Amino acid sequence: MEIDKEGPKGVTEEGRKVAAARCVEYKEAIQDYLDAKKDIPCGLDLTEKNEQQKKKILSVLGGSEEEWNDWKWQVRHMIRDVKTLAKIFPLSDEEKEQIEEVGKDVRWGVSPYYASLIDPDDPNCPVRMQSIPSIQEALDPSVVTEPETILYNSPAPCITRLYPDRLIINVTNACSMFCRHCLRRRDIGHENIRYAKESVKEALDYIRENTEIRDVLLTGGDALMVSDDYLDWILSELDAIDHVEIKRLGTRTPVVLPMRITDEFCEMLEKHGTIFLNTQFNHSKEITETAAAAIKKLTRAGVLVGNQTVLLKGINADKHIMKKLMQDTLRIRVKPYYIFHCKKLEGIRHFRAHIEDGLEIMEYLRGYTSGLAIPTYIITAPSGRGKTPVNPNYILNTNVDGQVLFRTWGGHVMKYDNER
Ligand SMILES: *Cc1c(COP(=O)(O)O)cnc(C)c1O
Ligand code: SF4
């Protein structure tokens, strides 16, 4: 093969000049992000700091390094009382009272691992905001008037069906954490409930009878809060149904309890055909070496991992923070899938952003960063009418003399010939 020193032909000197000028524009277009990015903490850079908190928590809980890596130990030692919490990071008397008060209404609990990611010196730490009750929850006057989605959309026990070809089986209401922004806050209850095997069998019967169902999501709660054997059983039952082509798992464990992703668990998953796992990273601080290791194991087992972020004011409802999150999830092999708009629910008003905020975020993703880093922004329609994408508008006018008028990500207005 011949070697050409200059690379592809067809670029003139003039062309290089134009390209150079465009490149200056590209760089300028993200300069604000490059400046802002420096101040956005990422878990991958905080290993040392998190490690110190981990040591502290281990000494408070009296655990060993080995126990720390055991997810069952993590679940058993979920931090759910103010006294323990106060030993891990400083809390004022007022804060202690407020956590007690709010926690009575909607329970709280945080895994030792996730607690180790909290910055003790930052009351607005995004990890803290997601896990520790805030008085804002009690101050929220919102009243939910919308009928519960489940009321009209459960044709069989444990099933939620909103779509033609796919549905959810709810296997448990248990979670590895009770996220303060949880859109199912009211379902969390005060007890962990695993739904009876009999109910799941009825759900499986429903799927067998409805041959258009080709995609089954196991979720809850958190699908990974049941045992490997139980999941193995459900997945095997689904494998045996010809028309079920893919299976999905909904779980926050890679974020809040990554040690749940054990080698044995991954070996089990590997037996079960095509599995997608969707999780919920909401801030770059959650992207840690431990989370990355868990994802790597999953991908080795052939599992495809996606991320469903919730748009949260004070946490990620910011174009720079969200972009960094999307880029950081990609770094650990997680594909951004959805950004969910946070719906109006009792107790979470302080987290709610406006749709305009979400649109601005989307505007500054497309073009500005890898297409891979761009999820779909979703509003969940009331009454279970389904996920609805909302997007910045790029088409300005259709059909002007066979032309479509649109704008580019960079703001160039252009005509596109639409004639055949
Ligand atoms: C979210 C959801 C799905 C999956 O929707 P996709 O857009 O395919 O990811 C399926 N069923 C229910 C009930 C859901 O809430
Ligand atoms: S893991 Fe999901 S379902 Fe569970 S509390 Fe968090 S947001 Fe809610």
Coordinates of C-alpha atoms and ligand atoms in Angstrom, one line a residue:
M1 CA 0.0 0.0 0.0
E2 CA 1.3 3.5 -0.9
I3 CA 1.7 6.0 1.8
D4 CA 0.4 9.6 1.2
K5 CA 2.0 12.1 3.4
E6 CA -0.7 14.8 3.1
G7 CA -3.9 12.8 3.8
P8 CA -7.1 13.2 1.8
K9 CA -7.0 15.5 -1.2
G10 CA -9.4 18.3 -2.1
V11 CA -8.6 20.8 0.6
T12 CA -7.2 24.1 -0.6
E13 CA -5.2 26.6 1.3
E14 CA -8.3 28.8 1.4
G15 CA -10.3 25.8 2.7
R16 CA -7.9 25.3 5.6
K17 CA -8.4 29.0 6.5
V18 CA -12.1 28.6 6.6
A19 CA -11.8 25.4 8.6
A20 CA -9.5 27.2 11.1
A21 CA -12.0 30.0 11.5
R22 CA -14.8 27.5 12.1
C23 CA -12.7 25.8 14.7
V24 CA -12.3 29.0 16.6
E25 CA -16.1 29.3 16.6
Y26 CA -16.4 25.7 17.9
K27 CA -14.1 26.4 20.7
E28 CA -15.9 29.6 21.6
A29 CA -19.2 27.8 21.6
I30 CA -18.1 25.6 24.5
Q31 CA -15.8 28.0 26.4
D32 CA -18.5 28.7 29.0
Y33 CA -18.8 25.0 29.6
L34 CA -15.1 24.4 29.8
D35 CA -14.9 27.2 32.4
A36 CA -17.9 25.9 34.4
K37 CA -16.8 22.2 34.2
K38 CA -13.8 22.8 36.4
D39 CA -16.0 23.5 39.3
I40 CA -18.4 20.5 38.9
P41 CA -17.3 17.7 41.1
C42 CA -17.1 14.2 39.7
G43 CA -16.9 11.1 41.8
L44 CA -14.0 9.8 39.7
D45 CA -11.9 12.7 41.0
L46 CA -13.1 12.4 44.6
T47 CA -11.8 8.9 45.4
E48 CA -9.6 10.1 48.1
K49 CA -12.2 12.2 49.8
N50 CA -14.9 9.5 49.6
E51 CA -12.4 7.0 51.0
Q52 CA -11.9 9.1 54.1
Q53 CA -15.7 9.3 54.7
K54 CA -15.9 5.6 54.1
K55 CA -13.4 4.9 56.8
K56 CA -15.3 7.1 59.2
I57 CA -18.6 5.4 58.4
L58 CA -17.1 2.0 58.8
S59 CA -15.8 2.9 62.2
V60 CA -19.2 4.4 63.3
L61 CA -21.0 1.2 62.1
G62 CA -18.3 -1.1 63.3
G63 CA -17.8 -2.8 59.9
S64 CA -14.8 -4.1 58.0
E65 CA -13.6 -3.4 54.5
E66 CA -14.9 -6.8 53.4
E67 CA -18.3 -6.1 54.9
W68 CA -18.4 -2.8 53.0
N69 CA -18.2 -4.7 49.7
D70 CA -21.0 -7.0 50.7
W71 CA -24.3 -5.6 49.5
K72 CA -26.3 -7.4 52.2
W73 CA -24.2 -5.8 54.9
Q74 CA -24.9 -2.4 53.2
V75 CA -28.6 -3.1 53.2
R76 CA -28.6 -4.2 56.8
H77 CA -26.7 -1.1 57.8
M78 CA -28.7 1.3 55.9
I79 CA -28.5 4.6 57.8
R80 CA -32.0 5.6 58.9
D81 CA -31.6 7.4 62.2
V82 CA -30.4 10.9 63.0
K83 CA -28.1 9.8 65.7
T84 CA -26.0 7.7 63.4
L85 CA -26.2 10.3 60.6
A86 CA -24.9 13.0 63.0
K87 CA -21.8 10.9 63.7
I88 CA -21.0 10.9 60.0
F89 CA -21.3 14.6 59.3
P90 CA -22.2 17.6 61.3
L91 CA -25.9 18.4 61.8
S92 CA -27.3 21.3 63.7
D93 CA -30.0 20.6 66.3
E94 CA -32.5 22.2 64.0
E95 CA -31.5 20.0 61.1
K96 CA -31.8 16.9 63.3
E97 CA -35.3 17.9 64.4
Q98 CA -36.3 18.5 60.8
I99 CA -35.0 15.2 59.6
E100 CA -36.9 13.4 62.3
E101 CA -40.1 15.3 61.6
V102 CA -40.1 14.9 57.8
G103 CA -38.9 11.3 58.1
K104 CA -42.0 10.4 60.0
D105 CA -44.1 11.1 57.0
V106 CA -42.0 9.6 54.2
R107 CA -39.3 7.2 55.4
W108 CA -35.7 7.8 54.6
G109 CA -32.6 5.6 54.5
V110 CA -29.3 5.7 52.8
S111 CA -26.7 3.0 52.2
P112 CA -23.4 3.5 53.9
Y113 CA -21.8 3.5 50.5
Y114 CA -24.0 6.3 49.2
A115 CA -23.6 8.2 52.5
S116 CA -19.8 8.1 51.9
L117 CA -20.3 10.3 48.8
I118 CA -21.9 13.1 50.8
D119 CA -19.7 16.1 51.2
P120 CA -19.8 16.8 55.0
D121 CA -19.1 20.5 54.4
D122 CA -21.8 21.2 51.8
P123 CA -25.4 21.4 52.9
N124 CA -26.4 21.5 49.3
C125 CA -24.4 18.5 48.3
P126 CA -26.4 16.8 45.5
V127 CA -25.9 13.4 47.1
R128 CA -27.2 14.7 50.4
M129 CA -30.2 16.4 48.8
Q130 CA -31.2 13.1 47.2
S131 CA -31.0 11.0 50.3
I132 CA -31.5 13.1 53.5
P133 CA -35.0 14.6 54.2
S134 CA -35.2 18.4 53.9
I135 CA -37.8 20.6 55.7
Q136 CA -38.8 21.8 52.2
E137 CA -40.7 18.5 51.9
A138 CA -43.0 19.4 54.7
L139 CA -43.4 23.0 53.5
D140 CA -44.7 22.0 50.1
P141 CA -48.3 22.8 49.7
S142 CA -48.8 20.9 46.5
V143 CA -51.8 18.5 46.5
V144 CA -51.9 15.7 44.0
T145 CA -55.2 15.6 42.2
E146 CA -54.2 13.3 39.3
P147 CA -55.5 9.7 39.6
E148 CA -52.8 7.2 40.3
T149 CA -51.4 5.8 37.1
I150 CA -51.8 2.3 38.5
L151 CA -55.6 2.6 39.0
Y152 CA -56.3 2.4 35.2
N153 CA -53.3 0.6 33.9
S154 CA -52.9 -2.7 35.6
P155 CA -54.6 -5.4 33.6
A156 CA -53.2 -8.1 35.9
P157 CA -51.5 -8.3 39.3
C158 CA -48.1 -6.6 39.4
I159 CA -48.4 -5.4 35.8
T160 CA -48.4 -1.8 34.6
R161 CA -49.2 -1.5 30.9
L162 CA -49.2 1.8 29.1
Y163 CA -48.0 0.7 25.7
P164 CA -48.8 -1.6 22.8
D165 CA -45.8 -3.9 22.9
R166 CA -44.2 -3.7 26.3
L167 CA -45.1 -3.6 30.0
I168 CA -43.7 -3.5 33.5
I169 CA -43.8 -6.2 36.1
N170 CA -43.4 -4.7 39.6
V171 CA -41.5 -7.3 41.6
T172 CA -41.1 -5.4 44.9
N173 CA -41.7 -2.0 46.5
A174 CA -38.3 -2.2 48.2
C175 CA -35.5 0.2 47.1
S176 CA -31.8 0.4 47.9
M177 CA -32.5 4.0 48.9
F178 CA -35.5 6.1 49.4
C179 CA -34.8 9.0 47.1
R180 CA -36.2 12.2 48.4
H181 CA -37.4 13.1 44.9
C182 CA -38.9 9.7 44.2
L183 CA -41.9 10.0 41.8
R184 CA -43.4 7.0 43.7
R185 CA -42.9 8.5 47.1
R186 CA -46.3 7.5 48.2
D187 CA -45.8 3.9 47.2
I188 CA -42.7 3.5 49.3
G189 CA -44.8 3.0 52.4
H190 CA -43.2 2.1 55.6
E191 CA -42.5 -1.6 54.9
N192 CA -40.6 -3.4 52.2
I193 CA -43.0 -5.6 50.3
R194 CA -42.0 -8.3 47.8
Y195 CA -45.0 -9.2 45.8
A196 CA -46.1 -12.8 46.2
K197 CA -44.8 -15.3 43.7
E198 CA -48.5 -16.1 42.9
S199 CA -49.1 -12.6 41.7
V200 CA -45.9 -12.6 39.5
K201 CA -47.2 -16.0 38.1
E202 CA -50.4 -14.3 37.1
A203 CA -48.4 -11.5 35.5
L204 CA -46.4 -14.1 33.6
D205 CA -49.7 -15.7 32.5
Y206 CA -50.9 -12.4 31.2
I207 CA -47.7 -12.0 29.1
R208 CA -48.1 -15.6 27.8
E209 CA -51.6 -14.8 26.6
N210 CA -50.8 -11.4 25.0
T211 CA -48.4 -12.3 22.2
E212 CA -47.8 -8.7 21.2
I213 CA -45.7 -8.1 24.3
R214 CA -42.1 -8.3 23.2
D215 CA -40.4 -6.3 25.9
V216 CA -40.8 -6.8 29.6
L217 CA -39.4 -4.5 32.3
L218 CA -38.8 -5.7 35.8
T219 CA -38.9 -2.9 38.3
G220 CA -40.6 -1.8 41.5
G221 CA -39.2 -0.3 43.7
D222 CA -35.9 -1.6 42.6
A223 CA -35.8 -4.9 40.7
L224 CA -32.4 -5.8 42.2
M225 CA -33.7 -5.8 45.8
V226 CA -35.0 -9.3 45.4
S227 CA -32.6 -12.3 45.4
D228 CA -30.6 -13.5 42.5
D229 CA -32.5 -16.8 42.6
Y230 CA -35.9 -15.1 42.4
L231 CA -34.8 -12.9 39.5
D232 CA -33.3 -16.0 37.8
W233 CA -36.7 -17.6 38.1
I234 CA -38.6 -14.7 36.6
L235 CA -36.1 -14.3 33.8
S236 CA -36.2 -18.0 33.0
E237 CA -40.0 -17.9 32.8
L238 CA -39.7 -15.0 30.4
D239 CA -37.0 -16.8 28.3
A240 CA -39.5 -19.5 27.8
I241 CA -42.0 -17.2 26.3
D242 CA -41.2 -17.0 22.5
H243 CA -42.7 -13.6 21.9
V244 CA -40.6 -11.9 24.7
E245 CA -37.6 -10.6 22.8
I246 CA -35.9 -8.5 25.3
K247 CA -36.0 -8.0 29.1
R248 CA -35.1 -4.9 31.1
L249 CA -34.2 -4.3 34.7
G250 CA -35.0 -1.0 36.4
T251 CA -32.6 -0.4 39.3
R252 CA -30.7 2.3 41.1
T253 CA -28.2 -0.1 42.7
P254 CA -25.3 0.8 40.4
V255 CA -25.6 4.4 41.8
V256 CA -26.5 3.8 45.5
L257 CA -25.4 0.2 46.1
P258 CA -22.9 -0.8 43.3
M259 CA -21.8 -3.8 45.4
R260 CA -25.1 -5.4 44.5
I261 CA -23.6 -6.1 41.1
T262 CA -21.7 -9.2 42.1
D263 CA -19.9 -11.7 39.8
E264 CA -22.5 -14.4 40.6
F265 CA -25.3 -12.0 39.7
C266 CA -23.6 -11.2 36.4
E267 CA -23.1 -14.8 35.6
M268 CA -26.7 -15.4 36.2
L269 CA -27.7 -12.6 33.9
E270 CA -25.5 -13.8 31.2
K271 CA -27.6 -16.9 30.8
H272 CA -30.7 -15.0 29.9
G273 CA -30.4 -13.5 26.5
T274 CA -30.7 -9.8 25.8
I275 CA -31.0 -7.7 28.9
F276 CA -31.0 -4.0 29.2
L277 CA -30.5 -2.4 32.6
N278 CA -31.5 1.2 33.2
T279 CA -30.3 3.1 36.2
Q280 CA -30.5 6.6 37.5
F281 CA -27.4 8.7 37.9
N282 CA -28.4 12.3 38.7
H283 CA -25.1 14.0 39.3
S284 CA -21.5 13.5 38.3
K285 CA -20.6 13.0 42.0
E286 CA -22.3 9.7 41.8
I287 CA -19.9 8.5 39.0
T288 CA -17.3 6.8 41.1
E289 CA -14.7 4.1 40.5
T290 CA -16.9 1.7 42.4
A291 CA -19.9 2.4 40.2
A292 CA -17.7 2.2 37.1
A293 CA -16.5 -1.3 38.2
A294 CA -20.1 -2.5 38.7
I295 CA -21.0 -1.3 35.2
K296 CA -18.0 -2.9 33.7
K297 CA -19.0 -6.2 35.2
L298 CA -22.5 -5.8 33.7
T299 CA -21.2 -5.0 30.3
R300 CA -18.9 -8.0 30.4
A301 CA -21.9 -10.1 30.9
G302 CA -23.4 -8.6 27.8
V303 CA -25.9 -6.3 29.6
L304 CA -26.5 -2.9 28.0
V305 CA -26.7 -0.1 30.6
G306 CA -28.7 3.1 30.2
N307 CA -29.4 6.1 32.4
Q308 CA -32.7 7.7 33.2
T309 CA -32.0 11.0 35.0
V310 CA -34.6 13.0 36.8
L311 CA -34.4 16.7 36.1
L312 CA -33.9 18.1 39.6
K313 CA -33.6 21.8 40.6
G314 CA -30.6 22.4 42.8
I315 CA -29.0 19.1 41.6
N316 CA -28.8 18.9 37.8
A317 CA -31.3 21.4 36.3
D318 CA -28.4 23.3 34.8
K319 CA -27.0 23.1 31.3
H320 CA -23.4 22.6 32.4
I321 CA -24.0 20.2 35.2
M322 CA -26.3 18.1 33.1
K323 CA -23.8 18.0 30.2
K324 CA -21.1 17.0 32.5
L325 CA -23.3 14.2 33.9
M326 CA -24.1 12.9 30.4
Q327 CA -20.4 12.9 29.5
D328 CA -19.4 11.3 32.7
T329 CA -22.0 8.5 32.4
L330 CA -20.6 7.7 28.9
R331 CA -17.1 7.5 30.4
I332 CA -18.2 4.6 32.5
R333 CA -20.1 2.9 29.6
V334 CA -23.5 4.1 30.5
K335 CA -25.7 5.5 27.7
P336 CA -27.9 8.4 28.5
Y337 CA -31.5 7.3 27.7
Y338 CA -34.0 9.7 29.3
I339 CA -34.2 12.9 31.2
F340 CA -37.5 12.8 33.1
H341 CA -39.3 16.0 33.9
C342 CA -40.1 15.9 37.6
K343 CA -43.9 15.8 37.9
K344 CA -45.9 17.7 40.5
L345 CA -46.2 15.6 43.6
E346 CA -46.6 16.3 47.3
G347 CA -43.3 17.1 49.0
I348 CA -41.0 17.6 46.0
R349 CA -41.8 21.1 44.9
H350 CA -38.3 22.3 45.8
F351 CA -36.9 19.9 43.2
R352 CA -39.1 20.9 40.4
A353 CA -37.7 22.7 37.4
H354 CA -39.7 24.3 34.6
I355 CA -40.0 22.7 31.2
E356 CA -38.1 25.7 29.8
D357 CA -35.1 24.6 32.0
G358 CA -35.2 21.2 30.5
L359 CA -35.5 22.6 27.0
E360 CA -32.5 24.8 27.5
I361 CA -30.5 21.8 28.6
M362 CA -31.4 19.9 25.5
E363 CA -30.6 23.0 23.4
Y364 CA -27.0 23.0 24.8
L365 CA -26.5 19.3 24.3
R366 CA -27.2 18.8 20.6
G367 CA -24.2 19.8 18.5
Y368 CA -22.3 21.0 21.5
T369 CA -21.4 17.4 22.6
S370 CA -21.4 13.8 21.4
G371 CA -24.7 12.6 20.1
L372 CA -24.2 9.6 22.3
A373 CA -24.4 11.9 25.3
I374 CA -27.9 13.1 24.3
P375 CA -30.9 11.5 26.0
T376 CA -34.6 12.1 25.2
Y377 CA -36.3 14.6 27.4
I378 CA -39.6 13.2 28.6
I379 CA -42.7 14.5 30.2
T380 CA -44.8 11.7 31.6
A381 CA -48.4 12.4 30.6
P382 CA -51.0 12.4 33.3
S383 CA -53.2 9.4 33.9
G384 CA -50.7 7.0 32.5
R385 CA -50.9 8.3 28.9
G386 CA -47.3 7.6 28.4
K387 CA -43.9 9.2 28.1
T388 CA -43.9 12.1 25.7
P389 CA -40.8 13.6 24.2
V390 CA -40.3 17.4 24.4
N391 CA -37.6 18.9 22.2
P392 CA -36.3 22.3 21.2
N393 CA -37.7 23.2 17.8
Y394 CA -35.3 23.0 14.9
I395 CA -37.9 23.2 12.0
L396 CA -38.9 26.8 11.5
N397 CA -41.2 26.3 8.5
T398 CA -42.2 23.4 6.4
N399 CA -43.0 23.5 2.7
V400 CA -41.9 26.9 1.5
D401 CA -41.8 26.1 -2.3
G402 CA -40.7 22.5 -1.6
Q403 CA -38.2 23.7 0.9
V404 CA -38.0 23.2 4.6
L405 CA -36.6 26.0 6.7
F406 CA -34.6 24.9 9.8
R407 CA -32.0 26.2 12.1
T408 CA -28.9 24.3 13.1
W409 CA -27.6 23.7 16.6
G410 CA -25.2 26.5 16.1
G411 CA -28.0 28.9 15.0
H412 CA -27.5 28.9 11.2
V413 CA -30.9 29.3 9.4
M414 CA -30.9 27.1 6.4
K415 CA -33.1 25.8 3.6
Y416 CA -33.4 22.2 2.8
D417 CA -34.7 20.9 -0.5
N418 CA -37.6 18.6 0.2
E419 CA -38.6 17.9 -3.4
R420 CA -38.3 14.4 -4.7
Ligands
LIG1 C1 -41.5 3.7 31.1 C2 -42.4 2.6 30.9 C3 -42.1 1.7 29.9 C4 -40.9 1.7 29.0 O1 -41.0 2.8 28.1 P1 -39.8 3.0 27.0 O2 -40.2 4.4 26.5 O3 -40.0 1.9 26.0 O4 -38.5 3.0 27.7 C5 -43.0 0.6 29.7 N1 -44.1 0.5 30.5 C6 -44.3 1.4 31.5 C7 -45.6 1.2 32.3 C8 -43.5 2.5 31.7 O5 -43.8 3.3 32.7
SF4_2 S1 -34.7 4.0 43.5 FE1 -36.3 4.8 42.2 S2 -38.3 3.9 43.0 FE2 -36.7 3.7 44.6 S3 -36.8 5.5 45.8 FE3 -35.3 6.0 44.3 S4 -36.4 7.0 42.6 FE4 -37.9 5.9 43.9

